[in-house]
Amino acid sequence: MSKHTSKNTLEQIETTERAWWKEAVIYQIYPRSFKDSNGDGIGDLTGILTKLDYIQSLGVDVIWLNPIFLSPNDDNGYDISDYYEIMKEFGNMEDFDRLLHEIHKRGLRLVLDLVVNHSSDEHPWFEEARKSRTNPYYTYYHWWPAEQGEPPLRPSYFDEDGTAWAYNKQTDSYYLHYFSRKQPDLNWENPDVRREIFDMMKFWFDKGIDGFRMDSISLIAKDVSFPEINIKQFPGLFEFYAKGQHLHDYLHEMNRAVLSHYDCMSVGEGSAVPVEDVAKFVDPDREELNMLYHFDAARIRNTSLPDFPDTGIDYSLISLKKMFAEWDKAVDRGWPSIYLGNHDQPRMISRFGSDDPRFRSVSAKMLATFLLTMRGTPYWFAGDEIGMCNICFENIDDYNDIDTKNRYKRTEKEGGDTQAFLEEQKQIGRDNARTPFQWDKSANAGFTTGKPWIKVNPDYQTFNVTSEEKEKDSILNYFKKVIAFRKENPNLVYGTFTLLDINNPRAFLYLRESEGDRFLVALNFTPLVAIALPGFLLEEVEVVLCNYKKPIDIDVKDEITLRPFEAIVLKLRPKTESYIDSLDLLE
Ligand code: TEU
Ligand code: CA
């Protein structure tokens, strides 16, 4: 349980406690796939501009754009060759300025992606660096001189041979790349590199942007003596990457040099960060970042799939609930971020809800209820509000993603089962989340008049904005309703979070409490009926949200019956001061 106290109205909440980024809903856009304005099949900044009214109509507050900077697109913009230029396919600086202006005009804010663990190998810094060991830019990157023999084991996330070292002939040394060979890691140990990055951040803040999502930020610091990784301590190897000795010195330095001078938000991508380390990033006293997001929901879902077909039970849900409660507690002094999917993960409905036509819509609404009633800033991935699901490509040629393609090559090289690999990618492949946004029933879902850079999901005839705007009970309209509800109830932002009925393998049940209101959220994560047990008698309740047409009859009861993927939010009017004091809670 969080010790975070809160009040009922915004006025009562201490001004020191309040922050616009805590009250905001973040809407993440993958620009390549959102809206194409010129028919080249690639989404662009002007495309986003033409859809700002739609975004505003949702009730979201902040737009986060995946990288929009100049890039040869080895990894769709996560390989930047000029941090001060806009990616050619997306437009130019004028388009950007116009977009930012129009965003602010609507009272929305803009967060950009900061990709500084690595640059592109086509960045002028690297083009210089790779020329000779005496080049002034050589020390902007990490190298292992060939005369010292084979470099120590460093795994790569993307490399088709699995190694994070690539040989460069001109310097007779290997450069380090945690991601693809075209993404050499920047040397943060070099103060000149840090200065360049901080200057670049100021450039964008001075233009007026409202924050950064920081890519792979947990991986930036390296032990440049490059010791052998202790496999006992770091069996997954990658966990070692998020333990760089000076990591928190650099983040503190960035905060003092840049972030603290602006009214901005910062959220780090916590690759390989375990729950016990999160406070180091987000404890306000440490002056580093505002928020950090983690990968534990994805990890749990992938390692222990639900047992629906056999038992109708989802035991992984218990781990999932405990994990969310644990992270909530771990960031008690900071601020949590809540999400279930993004451009690196499959569609959240496919992963946590159900693609089955009987349950797709109701599970999408249930997940929306979850994300918008948890404690923490919700990160909403564009398309989830209309129920977009995995496309599940059959063929490797349908994929664009370097992650999928290189893993496929590696499986082939190692004589592995490529068919099994493709089956797995249908469930977890990143391109599932990158198919074009579905605007209407016209060709290519109204995304482009040309040939889309990646296939459109054929289900767009049913799941698209135009149809759902008209349909009263659509996922889209439900999403808007829950956002509005969150806005009306600051308790849902600042109230405490308490997990109930922890070992229930079908229902996710929790309280959001402040001095006045108490909300009980009951969610069924399975396609079967679930009985949720709050542990106290439900008296004088009001159903304030429900994803079914008619809420079930909840009178004086001590249990809540939930239909498949049902979501119910109850407002409790307790007779006694606090129910929870008398409850047997987590600890
Ligand atoms: O992802 C970093 C990361 O932690 C990877 O493990 C990522 O989750 C990958 O999808 C695993 O399959 C960030 C970006 O979000 C991602 O899109 C980039 O490809 C990557 O960094 C490199 O910049
Ligand atoms: Ca375009």
XYZ file of C-alpha atoms and ligand atoms in Angstrom:
611
model
C 0.000 0.000 0.000
C 1.209 3.463 -0.803
C 1.681 5.848 2.061
C 1.054 8.682 -0.316
C -1.742 10.703 1.297
C -4.193 12.635 -0.755
C -7.233 14.820 -0.577
C -10.508 14.910 -2.300
C -10.343 18.076 -4.309
C -7.476 19.560 -6.225
C -7.536 22.645 -4.028
C -6.782 20.531 -1.003
C -3.819 18.855 -2.567
C -0.578 20.505 -1.612
C 0.841 22.495 -4.484
C 4.168 20.762 -3.989
C 2.479 17.455 -4.604
C 0.673 18.519 -7.764
C 2.243 18.413 -11.221
C 0.711 18.614 -14.679
C 2.460 15.432 -15.754
C 0.913 13.521 -12.848
C -2.558 14.614 -13.917
C -1.948 14.013 -17.607
C -2.808 11.130 -19.873
C 0.015 10.601 -22.366
C -0.911 9.671 -25.911
C 1.911 7.918 -27.733
C 2.100 8.267 -31.496
C 4.297 6.211 -33.811
C 4.594 8.922 -36.482
C 5.432 6.558 -39.331
C 2.069 4.850 -38.865
C -0.321 7.582 -37.785
C -1.322 9.621 -40.834
C 0.301 10.161 -44.210
C -0.354 13.607 -45.697
C 1.437 13.343 -49.049
C 0.744 9.860 -50.362
C 4.241 8.397 -49.999
C 2.879 5.718 -47.698
C 4.722 7.027 -44.638
C 3.057 8.909 -41.814
C 4.409 12.418 -41.257
C 4.225 15.554 -39.102
C 1.619 17.240 -41.282
C -0.449 14.090 -41.025
C -0.389 14.394 -37.243
C -1.284 18.079 -37.554
C -4.431 17.226 -39.493
C -5.501 14.867 -36.705
C -4.993 17.163 -33.718
C -8.723 17.728 -33.362
C -9.218 13.996 -33.073
C -6.481 13.758 -30.428
C -8.001 16.643 -28.530
C -11.440 15.035 -28.688
C -10.067 12.063 -26.747
C -9.355 14.155 -23.683
C -5.658 13.240 -23.540
C -3.151 15.903 -22.492
C 0.298 15.112 -23.803
C 1.492 13.759 -27.132
C 4.678 11.683 -27.113
C 6.178 11.184 -30.547
C 8.611 8.387 -31.290
C 11.819 9.780 -32.884
C 11.276 12.370 -35.593
C 14.926 13.251 -36.236
C 17.092 12.709 -39.311
C 17.795 9.026 -39.610
C 18.714 6.358 -42.148
C 15.962 4.333 -40.461
C 17.809 1.160 -39.687
C 15.588 1.059 -36.581
C 12.836 3.489 -37.613
C 14.361 6.650 -36.216
C 16.100 5.104 -33.201
C 19.318 5.596 -35.167
C 19.783 9.349 -35.422
C 22.210 10.956 -37.850
C 21.370 14.565 -36.948
C 19.703 15.545 -33.691
C 18.905 19.025 -35.010
C 17.084 18.005 -38.190
C 13.711 16.440 -38.904
C 13.565 13.053 -40.622
C 13.092 13.721 -44.348
C 10.096 11.384 -44.620
C 8.368 13.212 -41.756
C 8.784 16.786 -43.063
C 11.012 19.687 -42.095
C 11.602 22.114 -39.235
C 8.820 24.408 -40.431
C 6.381 21.511 -40.244
C 7.635 20.794 -36.763
C 7.261 24.384 -35.590
C 3.738 24.514 -36.978
C 2.837 21.253 -35.295
C 4.193 22.384 -31.929
C 2.344 25.672 -32.228
C -0.958 23.954 -33.021
C -0.470 21.451 -30.204
C 0.021 24.240 -27.689
C -2.852 26.213 -29.139
C -5.141 23.338 -28.188
C -3.820 23.201 -24.647
C -1.954 19.979 -25.362
C 1.739 19.358 -24.741
C 4.503 17.667 -26.683
C 7.100 15.182 -25.502
C 9.869 14.006 -27.833
C 12.007 10.903 -27.821
C 15.586 11.388 -26.660
C 17.797 8.696 -28.168
C 21.257 9.158 -26.709
C 22.475 5.747 -25.660
C 23.604 5.509 -29.262
C 23.618 7.481 -32.493
C 23.453 6.276 -36.068
C 26.707 5.101 -37.630
C 25.867 7.764 -40.233
C 26.052 10.546 -37.648
C 29.018 12.831 -38.508
C 30.504 12.063 -35.067
C 30.758 8.398 -35.893
C 31.823 8.973 -39.466
C 34.757 10.915 -38.037
C 35.381 8.555 -35.146
C 35.777 5.514 -37.301
C 38.527 7.148 -39.442
C 41.421 6.863 -37.000
C 42.241 6.380 -33.349
C 43.590 9.915 -33.197
C 40.463 11.525 -34.576
C 38.980 13.892 -31.947
C 35.625 12.061 -32.220
C 37.105 8.620 -31.627
C 36.439 9.004 -27.891
C 32.762 9.857 -28.558
C 32.206 6.091 -28.835
C 33.385 2.902 -27.128
C 36.195 0.863 -28.650
C 38.091 -2.339 -28.010
C 41.541 -2.312 -29.665
C 42.135 -5.464 -31.701
C 45.667 -5.968 -30.349
C 44.088 -6.783 -26.988
C 42.514 -9.884 -28.498
C 38.863 -10.849 -28.618
C 36.622 -8.302 -26.905
C 34.830 -9.486 -23.734
C 31.319 -10.902 -24.130
C 28.692 -8.209 -24.654
C 25.332 -9.381 -26.035
C 23.410 -7.249 -28.529
C 19.646 -6.824 -28.558
C 19.480 -6.744 -32.339
C 22.673 -8.030 -33.932
C 22.184 -10.976 -36.250
C 25.239 -12.654 -34.744
C 24.260 -11.664 -31.241
C 27.414 -9.737 -30.413
C 27.554 -6.063 -29.475
C 31.057 -5.568 -30.905
C 31.631 -4.743 -34.585
C 35.074 -4.624 -36.169
C 36.163 -1.386 -37.849
C 39.099 -1.852 -40.212
C 40.406 1.733 -40.363
C 40.996 1.851 -36.613
C 41.696 -1.858 -36.178
C 39.288 -1.879 -33.265
C 35.775 -2.985 -32.375
C 33.020 -0.504 -31.563
C 30.278 -1.248 -29.067
C 26.630 -1.398 -30.162
C 24.039 -2.715 -27.714
C 21.484 -2.501 -30.525
C 22.177 -2.879 -34.272
C 25.562 -2.411 -35.971
C 24.199 0.861 -37.268
C 23.607 2.081 -33.690
C 27.039 2.605 -32.078
C 26.861 3.415 -28.339
C 27.873 6.929 -27.335
C 30.591 7.325 -24.738
C 28.909 9.111 -21.835
C 32.128 8.854 -19.863
C 33.439 11.599 -22.139
C 32.300 15.005 -20.746
C 32.267 16.473 -24.272
C 29.600 13.952 -25.265
C 27.472 14.903 -22.280
C 27.852 18.594 -23.079
C 26.793 18.029 -26.706
C 23.735 16.077 -25.573
C 22.715 18.634 -22.971
C 23.069 21.458 -25.524
C 20.896 19.537 -27.937
C 18.238 19.005 -25.267
C 18.235 22.738 -24.520
C 17.771 23.467 -28.205
C 14.500 21.507 -28.220
C 13.341 22.866 -24.875
C 14.028 26.402 -26.068
C 11.791 25.669 -29.038
C 9.085 24.964 -26.494
C 8.731 21.201 -26.178
C 7.410 19.952 -22.852
C 9.560 16.954 -22.113
C 11.505 13.915 -23.159
C 10.919 10.199 -23.124
C 14.437 8.878 -22.757
C 15.276 5.856 -24.831
C 17.317 3.080 -23.204
C 18.448 5.628 -20.642
C 19.328 2.970 -18.081
C 22.032 1.657 -20.410
C 24.059 4.828 -21.052
C 26.808 4.350 -18.447
C 29.545 1.807 -19.089
C 32.481 0.423 -17.177
C 35.137 1.290 -19.754
C 37.553 -1.278 -18.425
C 35.058 -3.735 -19.962
C 35.304 -6.486 -17.354
C 33.890 -9.948 -17.930
C 30.200 -9.989 -16.981
C 29.626 -12.009 -13.831
C 27.167 -14.606 -15.131
C 26.187 -15.756 -11.651
C 25.194 -12.264 -10.705
C 23.650 -11.428 -14.096
C 22.380 -14.665 -15.627
C 20.414 -12.786 -18.284
C 23.524 -10.712 -19.136
C 21.468 -7.657 -20.118
C 20.732 -6.791 -16.460
C 24.406 -5.913 -16.224
C 23.835 -3.083 -18.710
C 21.542 -1.128 -16.404
C 24.109 -1.103 -13.588
C 26.666 1.308 -15.059
C 28.738 2.829 -12.291
C 28.111 6.501 -13.060
C 24.584 6.181 -14.420
C 22.981 8.189 -11.644
C 25.728 10.800 -11.676
C 24.967 11.444 -15.336
C 21.225 11.641 -14.794
C 21.693 14.021 -11.890
C 24.036 16.111 -13.997
C 21.454 16.180 -16.804
C 18.793 17.249 -14.348
C 20.940 20.104 -12.998
C 22.238 21.200 -16.402
C 18.966 20.949 -18.343
C 15.752 19.524 -16.906
C 15.628 21.684 -13.765
C 15.610 24.833 -15.905
C 12.358 24.022 -17.659
C 8.749 23.255 -16.758
C 9.041 19.823 -18.310
C 8.486 16.138 -17.735
C 10.988 13.345 -18.082
C 10.325 9.648 -18.329
C 13.045 7.090 -18.712
C 12.714 3.814 -20.517
C 13.859 1.438 -17.816
C 15.371 -1.307 -19.947
C 16.694 -4.037 -17.640
C 15.917 -2.023 -14.489
C 14.717 -4.207 -11.607
C 12.067 -2.927 -9.214
C 14.584 -2.440 -6.402
C 16.469 0.129 -8.488
C 13.605 2.348 -9.620
C 13.690 4.727 -6.649
C 17.198 5.769 -7.643
C 15.761 7.230 -10.837
C 12.584 8.850 -9.558
C 13.027 9.842 -5.934
C 12.568 13.628 -6.236
C 15.313 14.301 -3.694
C 17.850 12.726 -6.004
C 17.006 15.182 -8.802
C 17.121 12.794 -11.716
C 13.932 11.871 -13.632
C 10.194 12.221 -12.974
C 9.193 8.745 -14.055
C 10.537 5.472 -15.327
C 8.693 2.732 -17.145
C 9.495 -0.934 -16.913
C 8.969 -4.176 -18.831
C 7.638 -6.436 -16.118
C 4.082 -6.747 -17.407
C 5.389 -7.957 -20.772
C 7.864 -10.292 -19.089
C 5.202 -11.881 -16.902
C 2.777 -12.299 -19.760
C 5.405 -13.928 -21.963
C 6.819 -16.291 -19.392
C 3.544 -17.561 -17.945
C 0.670 -17.471 -20.382
C -2.862 -17.775 -18.995
C -4.377 -21.223 -18.677
C -7.717 -20.222 -20.203
C -8.149 -23.226 -22.510
C -7.544 -25.798 -19.759
C -8.574 -24.328 -16.461
C -10.129 -21.012 -17.385
C -7.801 -19.487 -14.881
C -5.087 -16.916 -15.296
C -2.408 -17.661 -12.719
C -0.094 -15.169 -14.357
C -2.602 -12.553 -13.263
C -1.562 -13.110 -9.659
C 2.050 -12.359 -10.547
C 0.914 -9.391 -12.577
C -1.067 -7.938 -9.682
C 1.739 -8.457 -7.187
C 4.170 -6.888 -9.610
C 2.043 -3.750 -10.065
C 1.630 -3.456 -6.292
C 5.356 -3.902 -5.786
C 6.284 -1.209 -8.315
C 3.666 1.114 -6.849
C 5.284 0.747 -3.469
C 8.803 1.078 -4.860
C 8.033 4.472 -6.389
C 6.183 5.716 -3.360
C 8.410 8.767 -3.134
C 8.426 9.272 -6.873
C 5.667 8.783 -9.369
C 4.591 5.643 -11.265
C 3.988 5.283 -14.981
C 1.376 2.824 -16.173
C 1.130 1.208 -19.612
C 0.383 -2.129 -21.229
C 1.797 -1.691 -24.692
C 3.838 0.550 -26.935
C 5.738 0.477 -30.244
C 8.062 -2.254 -28.896
C 5.366 -4.645 -27.823
C 2.377 -6.367 -29.348
C -1.040 -4.722 -29.094
C -2.254 -4.678 -25.498
C -5.643 -6.165 -26.335
C -3.999 -9.165 -27.994
C -1.624 -9.619 -25.074
C -3.729 -8.835 -22.008
C -7.279 -8.944 -23.340
C -8.669 -11.051 -26.146
C -8.711 -10.976 -29.957
C -11.706 -13.289 -29.925
C -14.554 -11.320 -31.566
C -16.791 -12.183 -28.608
C -14.452 -10.503 -26.152
C -12.393 -8.022 -28.123
C -14.469 -4.961 -27.423
C -15.266 -5.724 -23.806
C -11.659 -6.655 -22.990
C -10.419 -3.471 -24.668
C -12.731 -1.461 -22.419
C -11.646 -3.415 -19.360
C -7.994 -2.626 -20.072
C -8.848 1.044 -20.589
C -10.538 1.041 -17.186
C -7.404 -0.466 -15.681
C -4.941 2.003 -17.234
C -7.043 5.014 -16.344
C -7.824 4.103 -12.748
C -4.376 3.029 -11.577
C -2.087 5.262 -9.542
C 0.444 6.782 -11.928
C 0.553 8.556 -15.254
C -1.062 6.429 -17.963
C 0.770 6.032 -21.275
C -1.768 5.258 -23.945
C -0.599 3.836 -27.270
C -2.495 5.309 -30.229
C -4.889 2.819 -31.788
C -5.721 1.017 -28.554
C -8.709 3.350 -28.181
C -10.276 1.873 -31.309
C -9.387 -1.701 -30.382
C -6.458 -2.309 -32.719
C -5.046 -5.838 -32.397
C -2.026 -7.826 -33.584
C -1.822 -8.343 -37.331
C 0.017 -11.696 -36.911
C 2.063 -11.774 -40.122
C 2.568 -15.233 -41.639
C 5.657 -14.397 -43.640
C 9.041 -12.934 -42.677
C 8.849 -10.646 -45.730
C 5.828 -8.898 -44.262
C 7.984 -7.644 -41.398
C 9.906 -4.400 -41.452
C 11.323 -4.443 -37.923
C 15.080 -4.952 -37.608
C 14.526 -6.790 -34.336
C 12.347 -9.454 -35.963
C 14.396 -9.625 -39.169
C 17.753 -10.024 -37.474
C 16.485 -12.552 -34.975
C 15.080 -14.502 -37.894
C 18.472 -14.408 -39.658
C 20.146 -15.540 -36.481
C 17.706 -18.414 -36.056
C 18.430 -19.438 -39.653
C 22.212 -19.208 -39.191
C 22.076 -21.269 -36.032
C 19.899 -23.884 -37.709
C 16.953 -23.089 -35.433
C 13.242 -23.547 -36.089
C 12.266 -20.525 -38.180
C 8.624 -21.611 -38.279
C 8.436 -21.676 -34.490
C 10.125 -18.285 -34.470
C 7.460 -16.866 -36.802
C 4.713 -18.301 -34.613
C 6.230 -16.575 -31.622
C 6.541 -13.279 -33.488
C 2.802 -13.360 -34.178
C 2.390 -13.012 -30.436
C 5.274 -10.723 -29.517
C 6.643 -9.107 -32.711
C 6.955 -5.316 -32.515
C 5.421 -4.723 -35.945
C 2.078 -5.825 -34.497
C 1.935 -2.404 -32.875
C 3.238 -0.526 -35.888
C 0.564 -1.182 -38.503
C -1.141 1.946 -39.856
C -3.708 3.718 -37.722
C -7.259 2.887 -38.773
C -9.163 6.068 -39.554
C -12.086 4.916 -41.678
C -13.403 2.303 -44.102
C -11.752 3.729 -47.200
C -8.716 2.117 -48.870
C -5.779 1.595 -46.489
C -8.023 2.602 -43.602
C -7.674 6.229 -44.643
C -4.036 6.197 -43.548
C -2.565 6.914 -46.978
C -3.597 7.377 -50.587
C -0.377 5.603 -51.593
C 1.124 2.254 -50.708
C 1.560 1.957 -46.943
C 5.113 1.195 -45.744
C 3.717 -1.750 -43.781
C 0.476 -3.677 -44.301
C -2.763 -2.345 -42.889
C -4.640 -4.706 -40.583
C -7.621 -5.982 -42.658
C -9.902 -5.666 -39.615
C -10.078 -1.894 -40.229
C -13.504 -2.310 -41.803
C -14.868 -2.853 -38.299
C -12.320 -1.132 -36.110
C -11.834 2.449 -37.228
C -12.409 5.951 -35.891
C -15.284 7.003 -38.151
C -17.385 3.945 -37.375
C -16.660 4.059 -33.682
C -17.402 7.738 -33.329
C -20.929 6.986 -34.530
C -21.478 3.914 -32.426
C -22.613 4.790 -28.919
C -21.108 1.788 -27.179
C -17.842 1.698 -29.081
C -14.458 1.207 -27.448
C -13.613 4.744 -28.523
C -16.570 6.309 -26.757
C -15.954 4.264 -23.645
C -12.313 5.380 -23.630
C -13.395 9.035 -23.771
C -15.829 8.449 -20.960
C -13.193 6.946 -18.674
C -10.741 9.756 -19.408
C -13.404 12.309 -18.529
C -14.150 10.356 -15.371
C -10.492 10.402 -14.363
C -10.394 14.150 -14.946
C -13.421 14.691 -12.720
C -11.937 12.651 -9.907
C -8.525 13.787 -8.710
C -8.673 10.893 -6.284
C -7.903 8.675 -9.261
C -4.702 10.632 -9.748
C -3.588 11.350 -6.194
C -5.380 8.721 -4.142
C -3.630 5.709 -2.663
C -3.617 2.319 -4.345
C -4.446 -0.825 -2.370
C -4.568 -4.264 -3.906
C -7.351 -6.536 -2.615
C -8.134 -10.225 -3.103
C -4.540 -10.777 -4.147
C -4.689 -14.495 -4.858
C -7.778 -14.347 -7.020
C -6.621 -15.820 -10.356
C -9.322 -14.148 -12.438
C -10.061 -10.774 -10.926
C -7.920 -7.697 -10.367
C -9.424 -5.770 -7.470
C -8.152 -2.574 -5.906
C -9.094 0.499 -3.942
C -8.219 4.060 -4.809
C -8.637 6.060 -1.666
C -8.420 9.619 -0.552
C -9.826 11.392 2.461
C -13.179 11.736 0.798
C -13.885 9.366 -2.049
C -13.176 5.707 -2.197
C -13.306 3.859 -5.471
C -13.308 0.126 -5.730
C -12.154 -1.130 -9.126
C -13.073 -4.681 -10.065
C -11.683 -6.124 -13.296
C -12.044 -9.575 -14.759
C -8.977 -10.475 -16.837
C -10.454 -13.752 -18.103
C -13.202 -14.914 -20.497
C -14.950 -16.679 -17.623
C -17.076 -15.498 -14.754
C -15.035 -14.287 -11.804
C -16.004 -13.681 -8.201
C -14.077 -10.869 -6.587
C -13.923 -10.666 -2.813
C -13.179 -7.238 -1.406
C -12.956 -8.583 2.134
C -15.619 -6.285 3.507
C -19.311 -5.746 3.102
C -20.364 -3.574 0.197
C -22.935 -1.135 1.426
C -24.177 2.038 -0.153
C -22.280 1.628 -3.350
C -22.805 3.483 -6.563
C -21.738 1.989 -9.874
C -19.878 4.802 -11.582
C -18.391 2.889 -14.509
C -19.119 -0.395 -16.192
C -18.014 -1.790 -19.560
C -21.206 -3.834 -19.990
C -24.465 -2.213 -21.010
C -26.113 -2.808 -17.692
C -24.147 -3.056 -14.500
C -24.937 -6.068 -12.390
C -27.009 -5.586 -9.333
C -24.698 -4.864 -6.433
C -26.534 -4.383 -3.222
C -25.546 -5.402 0.204
C -22.994 -8.062 -0.650
C -19.516 -9.131 0.174
C -18.672 -10.334 -3.303
C -18.751 -8.984 -6.818
C -19.671 -11.238 -9.714
C -17.897 -10.253 -12.890
C -18.857 -11.443 -16.327
C -16.090 -12.184 -18.911
C -13.651 -9.246 -19.010
C -16.078 -7.128 -17.064
C -14.876 -3.887 -15.481
C -16.785 -2.162 -12.728
C -15.854 0.925 -10.765
C -17.815 1.424 -7.571
C -17.943 4.491 -5.466
C -18.052 3.466 -1.835
C -19.849 5.427 0.792
C -18.582 3.789 3.917
C -20.324 4.300 7.220
C -17.140 4.019 9.182
C -14.207 6.361 8.601
C -12.055 3.827 6.834
C -12.749 0.297 5.824
C -9.203 -0.334 4.979
C -7.807 0.218 8.434
C -9.485 -2.971 9.474
C -8.334 -4.961 6.502
C -5.607 -7.497 6.266
C -3.459 -5.903 3.602
C -0.426 -6.713 1.509
C 2.193 -6.628 4.251
O 14.028 -0.061 -26.705
C 15.028 -0.540 -25.830
C 14.823 -1.882 -25.302
O 14.874 -2.059 -24.093
C 14.715 -3.076 -26.193
O 14.916 -4.221 -25.442
C 13.400 -3.123 -26.825
O 12.443 -3.343 -25.839
C 13.271 -4.163 -27.885
O 12.025 -3.925 -28.413
C 13.375 -5.588 -27.482
O 12.889 -6.430 -28.490
C 14.257 1.198 -27.229
C 13.184 1.611 -28.222
O 11.954 1.740 -27.577
C 13.173 0.663 -29.358
O 12.150 0.942 -30.271
C 14.513 0.768 -30.038
O 14.597 -0.174 -31.067
C 15.672 0.578 -29.072
O 15.505 1.307 -27.865
C 16.950 1.081 -29.673
O 16.929 2.476 -29.739
Ca 4.157 10.999 -45.940
